[in-house]
Coordinates of C-alpha atoms in Angstrom, one line a residue:
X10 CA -12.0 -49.4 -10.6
X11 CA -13.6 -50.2 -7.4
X12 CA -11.0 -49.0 -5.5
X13 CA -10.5 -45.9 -7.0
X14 CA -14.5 -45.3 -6.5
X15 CA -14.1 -46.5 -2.4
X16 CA -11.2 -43.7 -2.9
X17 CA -13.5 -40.8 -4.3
X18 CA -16.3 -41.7 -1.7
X19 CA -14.0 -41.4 1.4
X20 CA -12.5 -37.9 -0.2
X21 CA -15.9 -36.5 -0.6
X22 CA -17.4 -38.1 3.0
X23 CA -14.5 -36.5 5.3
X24 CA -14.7 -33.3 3.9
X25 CA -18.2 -33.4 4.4
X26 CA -18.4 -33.5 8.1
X27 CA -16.2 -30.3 8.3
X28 CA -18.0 -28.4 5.6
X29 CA -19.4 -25.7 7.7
X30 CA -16.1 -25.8 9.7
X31 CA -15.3 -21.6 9.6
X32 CA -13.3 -18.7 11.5
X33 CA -16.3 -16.9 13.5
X34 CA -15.8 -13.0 14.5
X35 CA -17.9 -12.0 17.0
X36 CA -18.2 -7.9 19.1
X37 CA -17.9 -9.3 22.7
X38 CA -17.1 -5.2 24.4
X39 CA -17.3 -2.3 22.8
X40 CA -14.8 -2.0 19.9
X41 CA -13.5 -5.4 20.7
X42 CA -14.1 -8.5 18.9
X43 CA -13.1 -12.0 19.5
X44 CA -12.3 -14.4 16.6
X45 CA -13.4 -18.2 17.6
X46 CA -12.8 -21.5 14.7
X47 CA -16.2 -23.1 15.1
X48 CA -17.1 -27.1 14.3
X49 CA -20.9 -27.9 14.5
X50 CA -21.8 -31.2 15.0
X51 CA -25.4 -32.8 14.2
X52 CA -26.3 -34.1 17.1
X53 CA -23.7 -33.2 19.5
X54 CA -24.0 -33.6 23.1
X55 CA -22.2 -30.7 24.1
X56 CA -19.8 -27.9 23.1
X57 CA -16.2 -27.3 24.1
X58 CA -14.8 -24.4 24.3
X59 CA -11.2 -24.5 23.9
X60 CA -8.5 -22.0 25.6
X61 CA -5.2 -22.3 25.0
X62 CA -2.2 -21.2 26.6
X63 CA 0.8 -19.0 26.5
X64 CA -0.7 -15.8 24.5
X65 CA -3.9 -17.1 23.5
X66 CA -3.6 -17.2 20.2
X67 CA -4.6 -20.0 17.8
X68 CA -2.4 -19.1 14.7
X69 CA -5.2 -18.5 12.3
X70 CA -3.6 -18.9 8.5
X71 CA -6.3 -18.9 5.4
X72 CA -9.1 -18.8 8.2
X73 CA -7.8 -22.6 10.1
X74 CA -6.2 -22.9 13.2
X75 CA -2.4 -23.6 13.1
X76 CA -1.4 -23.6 16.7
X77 CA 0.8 -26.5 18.2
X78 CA -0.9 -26.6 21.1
X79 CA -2.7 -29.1 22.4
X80 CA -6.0 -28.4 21.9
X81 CA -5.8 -26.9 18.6
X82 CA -4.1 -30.0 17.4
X83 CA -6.3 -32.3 19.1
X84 CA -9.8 -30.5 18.5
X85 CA -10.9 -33.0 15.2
X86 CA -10.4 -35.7 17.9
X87 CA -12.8 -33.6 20.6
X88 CA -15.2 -33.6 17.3
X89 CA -14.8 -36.4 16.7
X90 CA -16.0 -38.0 19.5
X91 CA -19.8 -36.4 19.4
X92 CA -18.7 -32.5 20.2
X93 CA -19.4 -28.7 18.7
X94 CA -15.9 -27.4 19.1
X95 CA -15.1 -23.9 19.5
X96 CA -11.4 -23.2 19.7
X97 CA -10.8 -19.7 21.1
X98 CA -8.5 -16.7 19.8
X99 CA -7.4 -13.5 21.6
X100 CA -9.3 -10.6 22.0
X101 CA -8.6 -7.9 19.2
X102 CA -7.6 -5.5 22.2
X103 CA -4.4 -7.7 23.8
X104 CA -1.2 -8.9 22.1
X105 CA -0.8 -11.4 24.9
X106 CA -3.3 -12.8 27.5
X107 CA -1.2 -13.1 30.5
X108 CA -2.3 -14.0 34.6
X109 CA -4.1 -10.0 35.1
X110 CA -5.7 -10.4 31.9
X111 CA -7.1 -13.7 32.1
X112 CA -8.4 -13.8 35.3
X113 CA -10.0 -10.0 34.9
X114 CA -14.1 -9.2 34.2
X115 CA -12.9 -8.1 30.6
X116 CA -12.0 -11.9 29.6
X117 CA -14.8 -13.3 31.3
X118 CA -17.2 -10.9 29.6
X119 CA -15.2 -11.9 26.1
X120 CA -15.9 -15.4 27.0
X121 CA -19.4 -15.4 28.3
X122 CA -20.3 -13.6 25.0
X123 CA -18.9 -16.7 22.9
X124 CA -20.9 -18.7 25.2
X125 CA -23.9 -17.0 24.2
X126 CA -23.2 -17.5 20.7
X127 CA -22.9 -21.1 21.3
X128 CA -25.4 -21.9 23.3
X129 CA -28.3 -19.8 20.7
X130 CA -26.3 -21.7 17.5
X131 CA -26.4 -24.7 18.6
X132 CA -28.3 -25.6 21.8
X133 CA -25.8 -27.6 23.6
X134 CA -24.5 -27.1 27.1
X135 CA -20.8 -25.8 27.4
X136 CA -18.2 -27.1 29.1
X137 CA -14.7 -24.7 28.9
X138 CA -11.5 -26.7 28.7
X139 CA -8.4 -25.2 29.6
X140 CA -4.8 -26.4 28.8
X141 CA -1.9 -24.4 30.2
X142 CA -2.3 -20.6 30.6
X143 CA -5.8 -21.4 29.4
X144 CA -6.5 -23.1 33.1
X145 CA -6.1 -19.6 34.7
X146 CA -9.0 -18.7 32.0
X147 CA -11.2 -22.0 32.6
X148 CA -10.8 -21.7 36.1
X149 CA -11.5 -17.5 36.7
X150 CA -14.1 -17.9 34.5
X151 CA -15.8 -20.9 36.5
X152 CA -15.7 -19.0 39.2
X153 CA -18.2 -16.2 38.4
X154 CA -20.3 -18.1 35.9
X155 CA -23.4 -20.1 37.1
X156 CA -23.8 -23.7 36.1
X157 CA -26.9 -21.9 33.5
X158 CA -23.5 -20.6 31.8
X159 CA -21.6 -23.4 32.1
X160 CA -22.0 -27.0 32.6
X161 CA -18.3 -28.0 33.5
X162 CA -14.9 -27.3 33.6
X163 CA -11.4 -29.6 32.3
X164 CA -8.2 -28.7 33.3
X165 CA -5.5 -30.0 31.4
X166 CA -1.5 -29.3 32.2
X167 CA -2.6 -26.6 34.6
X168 CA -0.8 -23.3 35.9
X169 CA 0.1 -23.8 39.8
X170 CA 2.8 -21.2 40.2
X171 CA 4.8 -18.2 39.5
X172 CA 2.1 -16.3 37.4
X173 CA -0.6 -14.3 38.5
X174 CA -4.1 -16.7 38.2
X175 CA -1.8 -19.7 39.0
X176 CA -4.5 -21.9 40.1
X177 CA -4.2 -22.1 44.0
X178 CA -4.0 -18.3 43.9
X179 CA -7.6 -17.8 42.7
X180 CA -10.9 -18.6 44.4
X181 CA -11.4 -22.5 43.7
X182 CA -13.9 -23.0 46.0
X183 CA -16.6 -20.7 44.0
X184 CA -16.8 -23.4 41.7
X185 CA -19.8 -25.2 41.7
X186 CA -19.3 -27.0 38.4
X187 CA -18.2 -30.6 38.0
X188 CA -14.5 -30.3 37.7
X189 CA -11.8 -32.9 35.6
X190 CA -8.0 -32.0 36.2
X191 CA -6.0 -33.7 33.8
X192 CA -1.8 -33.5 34.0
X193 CA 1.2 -35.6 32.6
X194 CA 3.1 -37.4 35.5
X195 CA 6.0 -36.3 34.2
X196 CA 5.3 -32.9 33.0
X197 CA 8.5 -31.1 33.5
X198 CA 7.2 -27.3 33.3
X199 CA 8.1 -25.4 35.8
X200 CA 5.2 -23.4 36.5
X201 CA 2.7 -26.2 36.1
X202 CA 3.8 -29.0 38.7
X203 CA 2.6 -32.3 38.8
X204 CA 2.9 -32.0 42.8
X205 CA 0.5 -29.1 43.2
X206 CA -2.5 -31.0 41.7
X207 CA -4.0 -32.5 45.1
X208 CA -3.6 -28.7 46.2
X209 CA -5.6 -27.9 43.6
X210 CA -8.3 -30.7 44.4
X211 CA -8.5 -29.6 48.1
X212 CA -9.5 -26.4 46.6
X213 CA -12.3 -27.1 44.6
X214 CA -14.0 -28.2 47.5
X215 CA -17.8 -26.9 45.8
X216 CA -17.4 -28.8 42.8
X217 CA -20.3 -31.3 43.2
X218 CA -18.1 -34.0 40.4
X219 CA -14.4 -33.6 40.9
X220 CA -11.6 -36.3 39.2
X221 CA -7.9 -35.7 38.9
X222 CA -6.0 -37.9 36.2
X223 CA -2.2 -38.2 35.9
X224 CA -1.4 -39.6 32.3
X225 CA 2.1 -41.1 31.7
X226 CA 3.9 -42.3 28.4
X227 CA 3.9 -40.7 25.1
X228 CA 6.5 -39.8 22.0
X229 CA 10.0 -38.4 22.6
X230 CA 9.4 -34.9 23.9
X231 CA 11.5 -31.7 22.0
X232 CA 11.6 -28.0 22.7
X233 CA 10.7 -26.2 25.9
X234 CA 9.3 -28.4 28.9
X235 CA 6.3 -25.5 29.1
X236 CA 5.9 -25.7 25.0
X237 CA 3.6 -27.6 23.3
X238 CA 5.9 -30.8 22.0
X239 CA 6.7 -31.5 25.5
X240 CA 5.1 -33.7 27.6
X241 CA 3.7 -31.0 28.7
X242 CA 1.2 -30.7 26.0
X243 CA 0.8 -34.7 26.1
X244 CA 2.6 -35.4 23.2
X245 CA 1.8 -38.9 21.5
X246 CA -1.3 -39.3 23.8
X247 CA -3.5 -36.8 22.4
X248 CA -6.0 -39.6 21.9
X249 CA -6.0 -41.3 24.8
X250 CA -6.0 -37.6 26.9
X251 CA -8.6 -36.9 24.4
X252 CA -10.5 -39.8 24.8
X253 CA -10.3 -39.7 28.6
X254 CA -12.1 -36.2 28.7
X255 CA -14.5 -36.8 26.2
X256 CA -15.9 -39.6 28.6
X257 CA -15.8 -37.5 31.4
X258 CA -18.0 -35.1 29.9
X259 CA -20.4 -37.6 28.9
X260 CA -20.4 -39.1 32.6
X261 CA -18.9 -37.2 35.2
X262 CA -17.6 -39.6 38.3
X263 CA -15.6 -39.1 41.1

């Protein structure tokens, strides 16, 4: 009987933190609105805002995110360690939120208008963290946005060529936020080379905080090398990538 009681308590506490967990809608242009999952957390230091890659989109099914990707997949473990969590969906005006989209004023209006919300909901500074595609976001968006806006910037698995917003292509150096770049040793996509990353460091030459991590290990990869069960998307180290970041955040260190 006691056991089955310990049983009932722990069903009814875990639910409870993600009570108020919900599928936010939000007018960010005229005529355009941008859908956003949003975890509040009492007492929370800070809020992430979460951009994925490849289309931008979260997979939304009966109002919770569905999406492979790594942040989507990893953003209980982001709340868990003492964050709001807003994981970001695509604007109702594109289909797909590639380089010329992501890096134009549109996107970064979009964004800065989730921002907003967040900072008048909850209080918390903001700090944007990109994986993938959603580097070219994090990173155009850093750019034009003061450090009122935004208090920091994580770049995870990021975009260094063949797209338009690839990484060294845009203007690092107008980034005056402290700055984490996170990306699998082995990451075997094509378009996001392990290689590129001191570029990329050299670049951001304003940030005031700047750190580069290379993780290694993980599960058995499957599927694309750019997809989300690849190393690429640090498959069987969400936690410890997770965990890495979240202490960043707290702390930032060169």
């Amino acid at each position: 009987m006691r056991f089955l009681l310990s049983i009932i308590i722990l069903c009814l506490a875990v639910p409870a933190l993600a009570a108020n967990d919900r599928l936010v809608k939000i007018e960010t242009r005229p005529g355009v609105s941008v859908p956003f999952y949003y975890m509040k957390r009492e007492g929370a230091k800070a809020t992430l805002l979460l951009l994925t890659g490849g289309s931008g989109g979260i997979a939304v099914k009966n109002g919770v995110p569905t999406s492979n990707n790594f942040l989507v997949r990893s953003r209980d473990l982001f709340a868990a360690n003492g964050f709001n969590v807003i994981v970001v969906g695509k604007p109702s005006d594109q289909d797909d939120l590639d380089g010329t989209f992501r890096t134009s004023p549109e996107h970064a209006e979009d964004l800065r208008r989730v921002i907003a919300f967040a900072k008048s909901d909850a209080g918390a500074p903001v700090w944007v963290v990109g994986t993938s595609m959603g580097t070219i976001s994090a990173a155009a968006l850093a750019s034009v946005a003061g450090k009122d806006e935004i208090s920091g910037v994580v770049l995870t698995s990021s975009v260094t060529r063949k797209k338009v917003g690839a990484l060294p292509q845009q203007k690092l150096e107008q980034i005056k936020q402290p700055v984490l770049v996170v990306h699998h040793q082995s990451d075997e996509c094509k378009i996001c080379v392990p290689g590129d990353v001191p570029q990329v460091m050299q670049q951001l030459k304003n940030a005031p905080v700047k750190k580069e991590v290379y993780v290694t290990g993980g599960t058995t990869p499957t599927g694309d090398p750019c997809q989300a069960l690849h190393r690429h998307g640090f498959i069987g180290v969400e936690r410890e990538v997770v965990d890495s970041i979240s202490a960043w955040i707290k702390a930032p260190k060169p």
